[in-house]
């Protein structure tokens, strides 16, 4: 008798053993759910439904309806509402509650079951009504109005004209009363505009100390303001310490290399003071020698009155180098002669007897010479003969010349008969023209007379005076215009000016 054996205990058959453990293993932060789906933490999770924009809220403090008239059992002993207990009452604690007095029983609050999410619970502005702040704004506006009224009206009650616009001086009076400038670093007397240039930056000349930083005032012993200011458009020169050190070092090297045994050799790093003293002494001696030689020359030849010391301020003055320029709508400078753009290729060079340049003619997407219609560059010009040859070759290439030749050969047989018929027709035509000339001559003379009168009248109309123009058109001129004008709707207007006979059929 066969017995049903229980299935062997082993891993879940629904699990895929080929999925790595770092994927199938549930992390510690994942929610512990049922083991039906062991890859639930890898599935795409749905978006939370309790977001801030969809969070439900209620109007705080809304009452359910009219208040009760007498105390009810189970209600708050302080205010008489049924929706909260006495310990949870937010009303002012009464000396004797509504349970014993039965007066001023509050209405029940509306309590809704609000299920907030993680973000909605931590939203500090959830349920806030911004209209509640209007009361605070109104209170401050009333206080400001009272302050203005009290400042504009003195103690005696009569409005002072000087204090009507006292808002501008309010800050100054407040600064004087509090004496804020002595105790605080950022005082009102130190404040200035951002666009203001600091006083110590207005004069960059090292020789003139106009600004005293200790007292923060300008030095009154400065030169007259009418003099040329060096600081205008002048950049501060860099310090000359590096160049001075280089000159001292060179002087020390020169003394060491000197062959004269009487010259003392200096070492700038070993004894810099001695080197500086000796260098200054030598500089002073050389300057004295130059001054003595200059004085001797001036005493001998004269000309002291023509030598003036150079003005330091003018020497240091930076002249303006800006040039005022105006541009037109095309972007060019106004009044400046425009330069023609030159090509990088040679222009107007006629070669090989050509009278036009290469590229002056275009035909069938090919450039050539306009003088001979040659499309071969650097070819010799053939003139009109080359044009005729080109047209003939083009006609033979397209087949037009062959068509003309064939048409002339086919029409050659009928030339004799057509010539005879043409002669008879020509004789009849000449005979008819001779008869018509005699009839048309008086009509032509009348037409020429009409045209001549019309031209004279037109010239007269062109030379009308100002008085005639102001007077307007007379009746005779209007009548002549109506007689001579051509009506567009006239059926015979199309035959006007044709001296032909219309055959009546």
Coordinates of C-alpha atoms in Angstrom, one line a residue:
X1 CA 0.0 0.0 0.0
X2 CA 1.6 3.2 -1.2
X3 CA 1.8 6.1 1.3
X4 CA 1.8 9.8 0.5
X5 CA 5.2 11.2 1.4
X6 CA 5.3 14.8 2.6
X7 CA 7.2 17.2 0.2
X8 CA 10.8 17.7 1.1
X9 CA 11.5 20.8 3.2
X10 CA 13.5 23.3 1.2
X11 CA 13.6 26.8 -0.2
X12 CA 10.5 28.4 -1.7
X13 CA 10.0 27.2 -5.3
X14 CA 8.8 30.6 -6.4
X15 CA 12.1 32.2 -5.6
X16 CA 14.6 32.6 -8.4
X17 CA 17.9 31.3 -7.2
X18 CA 19.8 33.1 -9.9
X19 CA 19.0 36.5 -8.6
X20 CA 22.0 37.9 -6.6
X21 CA 21.5 38.3 -2.9
X22 CA 22.2 42.1 -2.9
X23 CA 19.1 42.4 -5.1
X24 CA 16.8 39.9 -3.5
X25 CA 17.7 40.7 0.1
X26 CA 15.4 43.2 1.7
X27 CA 17.1 46.3 3.1
X28 CA 16.7 47.3 6.7
X29 CA 14.7 50.5 5.9
X30 CA 12.1 48.7 3.8
X31 CA 8.7 48.1 5.4
X32 CA 8.3 44.5 6.7
X33 CA 5.4 43.1 4.7
X34 CA 4.3 39.6 3.9
X35 CA 6.7 37.1 2.2
X36 CA 4.4 36.6 -0.7
X37 CA 6.5 38.9 -2.9
X38 CA 10.1 38.8 -1.8
X39 CA 11.1 41.4 -4.5
X40 CA 8.5 43.9 -3.4
X41 CA 11.2 46.4 -2.4
X42 CA 12.4 46.3 -6.1
X43 CA 8.9 47.1 -7.5
X44 CA 7.9 50.5 -8.6
X45 CA 6.2 52.1 -5.6
X46 CA 3.1 54.2 -6.1
X47 CA 3.3 57.9 -5.3
X48 CA 2.1 58.9 -1.8
X49 CA -1.4 60.2 -1.7
X50 CA -1.0 62.4 1.3
X51 CA 1.0 65.2 -0.4
X52 CA 0.7 68.8 0.7
X53 CA -1.4 70.0 -2.2
X54 CA -3.9 67.2 -1.6
X55 CA -3.8 67.3 2.2
X56 CA -7.2 67.9 3.7
X57 CA -7.6 70.6 6.3
X58 CA -10.4 72.2 8.2
X59 CA -11.3 75.6 9.3
X60 CA -9.9 76.0 12.8
X61 CA -12.4 77.2 15.4
X62 CA -15.5 76.6 13.4
X63 CA -18.6 76.1 15.5
X64 CA -21.1 73.3 14.8
X65 CA -24.2 75.4 15.4
X66 CA -26.0 77.5 18.0
X67 CA -24.9 77.1 21.6
X68 CA -27.0 75.2 24.1
X69 CA -29.1 77.1 26.6
X70 CA -28.4 74.9 29.6
X71 CA -25.6 72.6 30.7
X72 CA -25.5 69.1 29.4
X73 CA -24.2 66.0 31.1
X74 CA -20.7 65.1 30.0
X75 CA -19.9 68.6 28.7
X76 CA -16.9 70.7 29.6
X77 CA -17.3 72.1 33.1
X78 CA -15.5 75.3 32.1
X79 CA -17.2 76.4 28.8
X80 CA -20.1 73.9 28.4
X81 CA -19.0 72.4 25.0
X82 CA -19.5 68.7 24.4
X83 CA -16.6 68.2 22.1
X84 CA -13.8 68.3 24.6
X85 CA -13.1 67.5 28.2
X86 CA -12.3 70.0 31.0
X87 CA -8.6 69.4 30.9
X88 CA -8.5 70.0 27.2
X89 CA -10.5 73.2 27.2
X90 CA -8.7 76.1 25.6
X91 CA -11.0 78.9 26.8
X92 CA -10.1 81.2 29.7
X93 CA -10.5 79.4 33.0
X94 CA -13.5 80.8 34.7
X95 CA -13.8 81.4 38.4
X96 CA -17.1 79.5 38.4
X97 CA -17.6 77.2 35.4
X98 CA -20.6 76.9 33.2
X99 CA -21.6 73.7 35.0
X100 CA -22.6 75.6 38.1
X101 CA -23.5 79.0 36.6
X102 CA -25.2 77.9 33.4
X103 CA -24.2 81.1 31.6
X104 CA -22.2 81.8 28.4
X105 CA -22.3 78.2 27.3
X106 CA -20.1 77.8 24.2
X107 CA -21.1 76.0 21.0
X108 CA -19.6 72.7 20.0
X109 CA -16.6 72.7 17.7
X110 CA -16.5 70.9 14.4
X111 CA -14.0 68.0 14.8
X112 CA -13.0 66.3 11.6
X113 CA -11.0 63.2 11.1
X114 CA -8.0 64.6 9.4
X115 CA -5.4 62.0 8.3
X116 CA -2.2 63.9 7.5
X117 CA 0.9 62.6 5.9
X118 CA 4.5 63.0 7.0
X119 CA 4.9 66.4 5.2
X120 CA 1.5 67.7 6.2
X121 CA 2.1 67.0 9.8
X122 CA 5.3 69.1 9.7
X123 CA 3.9 71.9 7.7
X124 CA 3.9 74.8 10.1
X125 CA 1.7 77.0 7.9
X126 CA -1.0 74.3 7.3
X127 CA -4.4 75.8 8.1
X128 CA -3.1 79.3 8.5
X129 CA -5.4 82.1 7.1
X130 CA -3.4 85.1 5.9
X131 CA -6.4 87.4 6.4
X132 CA -5.8 87.2 10.1
X133 CA -2.8 89.4 9.7
X134 CA -4.8 92.4 8.4
X135 CA -5.7 93.3 11.9
X136 CA -2.0 93.7 12.8
X137 CA -1.3 95.8 9.8
X138 CA -4.3 98.0 10.6
X139 CA -3.1 98.5 14.1
X140 CA 0.4 99.6 13.0
X141 CA -1.1 102.0 10.4
X142 CA -3.2 103.7 13.1
X143 CA -0.1 104.1 15.3
X144 CA 1.9 105.7 12.4
X145 CA -1.0 108.1 11.8
X146 CA -1.0 109.1 15.4
X147 CA 2.8 109.6 15.4
X148 CA 2.6 111.9 12.4
X149 CA -0.3 113.9 13.9
X150 CA 1.6 114.3 17.2
X151 CA 4.8 115.4 15.4
X152 CA 3.1 118.0 13.2
X153 CA 1.1 119.6 16.1
X154 CA 3.1 121.3 18.9
X155 CA 2.1 121.4 22.6
X156 CA 0.0 124.6 22.2
X157 CA -2.2 122.9 19.6
X158 CA -1.5 125.2 16.7
X159 CA 0.1 123.6 13.6
X160 CA 3.6 124.8 12.9
X161 CA 4.5 125.5 9.2
X162 CA 8.1 124.4 9.7
X163 CA 7.0 121.1 11.3
X164 CA 4.5 120.1 8.6
X165 CA 7.2 118.5 6.5
X166 CA 9.2 117.3 9.5
X167 CA 9.6 113.7 8.3
X168 CA 12.8 114.6 6.5
X169 CA 14.5 115.9 9.7
X170 CA 13.2 113.2 11.9
X171 CA 16.3 111.0 11.4
X172 CA 18.6 113.9 12.0
X173 CA 16.9 114.9 15.3
X174 CA 16.9 111.2 16.4
X175 CA 20.7 111.0 15.8
X176 CA 21.4 114.1 17.7
X177 CA 19.3 113.1 20.7
X178 CA 20.8 109.6 21.0
X179 CA 24.4 110.7 20.2
X180 CA 24.8 107.4 18.3
X181 CA 27.9 108.4 16.5
X182 CA 30.2 108.2 19.5
X183 CA 29.3 104.8 20.8
X184 CA 28.6 102.7 17.7
X185 CA 31.1 102.1 14.9
X186 CA 28.5 102.6 12.0
X187 CA 27.2 106.0 12.8
X188 CA 25.2 108.3 10.7
X189 CA 28.1 110.7 10.2
X190 CA 30.1 108.0 8.6
X191 CA 27.5 106.8 6.2
X192 CA 27.9 107.9 2.6
X193 CA 26.6 107.0 -0.8
X194 CA 28.1 104.1 -2.7
X195 CA 28.7 106.3 -5.7
X196 CA 30.7 108.8 -3.6
X197 CA 34.4 108.7 -4.0
X198 CA 36.3 108.6 -0.8
X199 CA 38.3 111.7 0.2
X200 CA 41.6 109.8 0.4
X201 CA 41.1 108.7 -3.2
X202 CA 40.5 112.1 -4.7
X203 CA 44.2 113.2 -4.4
X204 CA 46.8 110.6 -5.2
X205 CA 49.8 112.9 -5.1
X206 CA 52.1 111.7 -2.4
X207 CA 53.5 115.2 -1.8
X208 CA 50.1 116.8 -0.9
X209 CA 48.4 115.4 2.2
X210 CA 44.9 116.9 1.8
X211 CA 43.1 114.3 3.8
X212 CA 43.8 113.7 7.5
X213 CA 42.6 110.2 8.3
X214 CA 42.8 110.7 12.1
X215 CA 40.3 113.5 12.2
X216 CA 38.6 112.5 9.0
X217 CA 38.8 116.0 7.7
X218 CA 40.4 117.7 4.7
X219 CA 43.6 119.7 5.2
X220 CA 42.8 123.4 4.7
X221 CA 46.5 124.1 3.9
X222 CA 46.1 122.5 0.5
X223 CA 46.9 124.4 -2.7
X224 CA 44.3 126.6 -4.4
X225 CA 41.5 124.7 -6.0
X226 CA 42.0 126.6 -9.3
X227 CA 45.3 124.9 -9.9
X228 CA 45.4 121.8 -12.1
X229 CA 44.6 118.8 -10.1
X230 CA 47.1 116.0 -10.8
X231 CA 44.7 113.4 -9.5
X232 CA 42.2 113.9 -12.3
X233 CA 42.7 111.1 -14.8
X234 CA 46.1 110.3 -13.1
X235 CA 47.1 106.8 -12.1
X236 CA 49.2 106.5 -9.0
X237 CA 52.8 105.6 -9.8
X238 CA 54.1 102.3 -8.4
X239 CA 56.6 102.4 -5.6
X240 CA 60.3 102.9 -6.6
X241 CA 61.7 100.6 -4.0
X242 CA 62.6 97.8 -6.4
X243 CA 64.4 100.2 -8.8
X244 CA 66.2 101.9 -5.9
X245 CA 67.4 98.5 -4.6
X246 CA 68.6 97.6 -8.1
X247 CA 70.6 100.8 -8.4
X248 CA 72.2 100.3 -5.0
X249 CA 73.1 96.7 -5.9
X250 CA 74.7 97.8 -9.2
X251 CA 76.6 100.5 -7.3
X252 CA 78.0 97.9 -4.9
X253 CA 79.1 95.7 -7.7
X254 CA 80.8 98.5 -9.5
X255 CA 82.8 99.4 -6.4
X256 CA 83.9 95.8 -6.1
X257 CA 85.0 95.6 -9.7
X258 CA 86.8 98.9 -9.7
X259 CA 90.6 98.7 -10.2
X260 CA 91.3 101.9 -8.2
X261 CA 92.7 100.8 -4.8
X262 CA 91.5 104.0 -3.2
X263 CA 87.9 103.1 -3.9
X264 CA 86.3 101.3 -1.0
X265 CA 84.6 98.1 -1.9
X266 CA 81.1 97.8 -0.6
X267 CA 78.9 94.8 0.2
X268 CA 75.2 95.6 0.1
X269 CA 74.1 92.7 2.3
X270 CA 77.0 92.9 4.8
X271 CA 76.7 96.7 5.4
X272 CA 73.7 98.2 3.7
X273 CA 73.9 101.5 5.7
X274 CA 77.4 102.3 4.6
X275 CA 76.5 101.5 1.0
X276 CA 73.5 103.8 1.1
X277 CA 75.5 106.7 2.7
X278 CA 78.3 106.4 0.1
X279 CA 75.9 106.2 -2.8
X280 CA 74.0 109.3 -1.6
X281 CA 77.2 111.2 -1.2
X282 CA 78.4 110.3 -4.7
X283 CA 75.0 111.3 -6.1
X284 CA 75.1 114.6 -4.3
X285 CA 78.7 115.3 -5.5
X286 CA 77.7 114.6 -9.1
X287 CA 74.7 116.8 -8.9
X288 CA 76.8 119.7 -7.5
X289 CA 79.3 119.3 -10.3
X290 CA 76.4 119.5 -12.9
X291 CA 75.0 122.6 -11.2
X292 CA 78.4 124.3 -11.1
X293 CA 79.0 123.6 -14.8
X294 CA 75.5 124.8 -15.7
X295 CA 76.0 128.0 -13.6
X296 CA 79.4 128.7 -15.3
X297 CA 77.8 128.3 -18.8
X298 CA 74.9 130.6 -17.9
X299 CA 77.3 133.3 -16.5
X300 CA 79.4 133.1 -19.6
X301 CA 76.7 133.0 -22.3
X302 CA 73.6 134.3 -20.4
X303 CA 70.0 133.2 -21.2
X304 CA 68.7 132.7 -17.6
X305 CA 65.4 134.5 -18.5
X306 CA 64.6 131.9 -21.1
X307 CA 64.9 129.0 -18.8
X308 CA 61.8 128.4 -16.7
X309 CA 61.2 125.5 -14.4
X310 CA 58.8 123.0 -15.8
X311 CA 55.4 123.0 -14.1
X312 CA 55.2 119.7 -12.2
X313 CA 51.4 119.6 -12.4
X314 CA 51.4 120.2 -16.1
X315 CA 54.1 117.7 -16.7
X316 CA 52.2 115.0 -14.7
X317 CA 48.9 115.9 -16.4
X318 CA 47.4 113.2 -18.5
X319 CA 46.0 114.7 -21.7
X320 CA 42.6 113.5 -22.9
X321 CA 43.0 111.0 -25.8
X322 CA 39.3 110.4 -26.4
X323 CA 38.0 111.1 -29.9
X324 CA 34.3 111.9 -30.2
X325 CA 32.8 109.6 -32.9
X326 CA 29.3 109.4 -34.3
X327 CA 28.0 106.4 -36.2
X328 CA 25.3 106.2 -38.8
X329 CA 22.6 103.6 -39.2
X330 CA 24.9 101.3 -41.2
X331 CA 27.6 101.2 -38.5
X332 CA 30.1 103.4 -40.3
X333 CA 31.6 106.6 -38.9
X334 CA 29.9 109.8 -39.9
X335 CA 31.9 112.1 -42.2
X336 CA 34.6 109.6 -42.8
X337 CA 35.4 108.6 -46.4
X338 CA 34.4 105.0 -47.0
X339 CA 37.1 102.8 -48.3
X340 CA 36.3 100.5 -51.1
X341 CA 36.9 96.9 -50.2
X342 CA 39.7 95.5 -52.4
X343 CA 39.6 91.9 -53.6
X344 CA 42.5 89.6 -52.9
X345 CA 42.4 88.7 -56.6
X346 CA 43.9 91.0 -59.3
X347 CA 41.3 93.2 -60.9
X348 CA 40.9 94.9 -64.3
X349 CA 43.8 93.0 -65.8
X350 CA 43.0 92.4 -69.5
X351 CA 45.1 89.7 -71.1
X352 CA 45.4 87.9 -74.5
X353 CA 43.7 90.8 -76.4
X354 CA 40.5 90.5 -74.4
X355 CA 38.4 93.6 -73.8
X356 CA 36.6 92.2 -70.7
X357 CA 37.8 90.3 -67.7
X358 CA 37.3 86.6 -67.0
X359 CA 33.9 86.1 -65.3
X360 CA 32.1 88.9 -67.2
X361 CA 29.9 86.4 -69.1
X362 CA 27.8 83.5 -67.8
X363 CA 26.1 80.8 -69.9
X364 CA 24.9 77.3 -68.9
X365 CA 26.5 77.4 -65.5
X366 CA 29.9 78.3 -67.0
X367 CA 31.9 81.5 -66.7
X368 CA 33.6 83.2 -69.6
X369 CA 34.6 86.3 -71.5
X370 CA 31.9 88.8 -72.6
X371 CA 33.9 90.0 -75.6
X372 CA 34.2 86.7 -77.4
X373 CA 31.9 84.3 -75.4
X374 CA 34.9 82.0 -74.7
X375 CA 34.5 79.7 -71.8
X376 CA 38.2 78.7 -71.7
X377 CA 40.2 80.7 -69.3
X378 CA 43.4 82.4 -70.5
X379 CA 42.4 81.8 -74.1
X380 CA 43.1 84.2 -77.0
X381 CA 40.3 86.7 -77.8
X382 CA 38.6 86.1 -81.2
X383 CA 36.1 89.0 -81.0
X384 CA 32.9 88.9 -83.0
X385 CA 34.1 86.0 -85.1
X386 CA 34.4 84.0 -82.0
X387 CA 30.8 85.0 -80.9
X388 CA 29.4 83.9 -84.3
X389 CA 31.3 80.6 -84.1
X390 CA 30.1 80.1 -80.6
X391 CA 26.4 80.7 -81.7
X392 CA 26.8 78.4 -84.7
X393 CA 28.3 75.6 -82.6
X394 CA 25.6 76.1 -80.0
X395 CA 23.0 75.8 -82.8
X396 CA 24.5 72.7 -84.2
X397 CA 24.8 71.2 -80.7
X398 CA 21.1 71.8 -79.9
X399 CA 19.8 71.0 -83.5
X400 CA 18.4 74.5 -84.3
X401 CA 20.6 75.0 -87.3
X402 CA 19.6 71.7 -88.9
X403 CA 15.9 72.5 -88.5
X404 CA 16.4 75.8 -90.2
X405 CA 18.3 74.2 -93.1
X406 CA 15.8 71.4 -93.6
X407 CA 12.9 73.9 -93.5
X408 CA 14.5 76.0 -96.2
X409 CA 15.1 73.0 -98.5
X410 CA 11.5 71.8 -98.2
X411 CA 10.1 75.2 -99.0
X412 CA 12.4 75.6 -102.1
X413 CA 10.0 73.7 -104.5
X414 CA 7.0 75.9 -103.7
X415 CA 9.0 79.2 -104.1
X416 CA 8.2 79.8 -107.8
X417 CA 4.5 79.4 -107.6
X418 CA 4.2 81.4 -104.5
X419 CA 6.4 84.2 -106.0
X420 CA 4.0 84.6 -108.9
X421 CA 1.0 84.8 -106.7
X422 CA 2.8 87.2 -104.4
X423 CA 3.6 89.5 -107.3
X424 CA -0.1 89.7 -108.4
X425 CA -1.2 90.4 -104.8
X426 CA 1.5 93.1 -104.5
X427 CA 0.2 94.9 -107.7
X428 CA -3.4 94.8 -106.4
X429 CA -2.3 96.1 -103.0
X430 CA -0.3 99.0 -104.6
X431 CA -3.3 99.9 -106.8
X432 CA -5.6 100.0 -103.8
X433 CA -3.2 102.1 -101.8
X434 CA -3.0 104.6 -104.6
X435 CA -6.7 105.0 -104.6
X436 CA -6.9 105.3 -100.8
X437 CA -4.2 107.9 -100.6
X438 CA -6.3 110.5 -102.4
X439 CA -9.2 109.8 -100.1
X440 CA -7.1 109.8 -96.9
X441 CA -5.1 113.0 -97.6
X442 CA -7.8 115.5 -96.5
X443 CA -8.6 113.4 -93.4
X444 CA -4.9 113.2 -92.5
X445 CA -4.6 117.0 -92.9
X446 CA -7.6 117.5 -90.6
X447 CA -6.1 115.1 -88.0
X448 CA -2.7 116.9 -88.0
X449 CA -4.5 120.2 -87.5
X450 CA -6.5 118.7 -84.6
X451 CA -3.3 117.4 -83.1
X452 CA -1.5 120.7 -83.5
X453 CA -4.4 122.6 -81.8
X454 CA -4.4 119.9 -79.0
X455 CA -0.6 120.4 -78.5
X456 CA -1.0 124.1 -78.3
X457 CA -3.9 123.9 -75.9
X458 CA -1.9 121.4 -73.8
X459 CA 1.1 123.7 -73.7
X460 CA -1.2 126.5 -72.8
X461 CA -2.8 124.3 -70.1
X462 CA 0.7 123.6 -68.7
X463 CA 1.5 127.3 -68.6
X464 CA -1.6 128.3 -66.7
X465 CA -1.1 131.1 -64.2
X466 CA -1.8 131.0 -60.5
X467 CA -5.0 133.1 -61.0
X468 CA -6.3 130.6 -63.5
X469 CA -5.6 127.7 -61.3
X470 CA -7.4 129.3 -58.4
X471 CA -10.4 130.3 -60.6
X472 CA -11.0 126.7 -61.6
X473 CA -12.1 125.1 -64.9
X474 CA -14.3 127.2 -67.2
X475 CA -17.3 125.9 -69.1
X476 CA -15.5 126.1 -72.5
X477 CA -12.6 124.0 -71.2
X478 CA -14.9 121.4 -69.8
X479 CA -16.9 121.2 -73.1
X480 CA -13.7 120.8 -75.1
X481 CA -12.5 118.1 -72.7
X482 CA -15.7 116.1 -73.1
X483 CA -15.5 116.4 -76.9
X484 CA -11.9 115.3 -77.2
X485 CA -11.7 112.6 -74.5
X486 CA -11.8 108.9 -75.4
X487 CA -14.7 107.0 -73.9
X488 CA -13.6 103.5 -72.8
X489 CA -17.1 102.1 -73.3
X490 CA -17.3 103.4 -76.9
X491 CA -17.5 100.4 -79.3
X492 CA -15.7 102.4 -82.0
X493 CA -12.9 103.5 -79.7
X494 CA -10.8 100.5 -80.6
X495 CA -10.8 101.6 -84.3
X496 CA -9.7 105.2 -83.5
X497 CA -6.6 106.1 -85.4
X498 CA -6.8 103.2 -87.9
X499 CA -7.3 104.1 -91.5
X500 CA -8.7 100.8 -92.5
X501 CA -11.9 99.7 -94.1
X502 CA -13.9 97.2 -92.2
X503 CA -15.6 94.6 -94.4
X504 CA -19.2 94.2 -93.8
X505 CA -20.4 90.6 -93.8

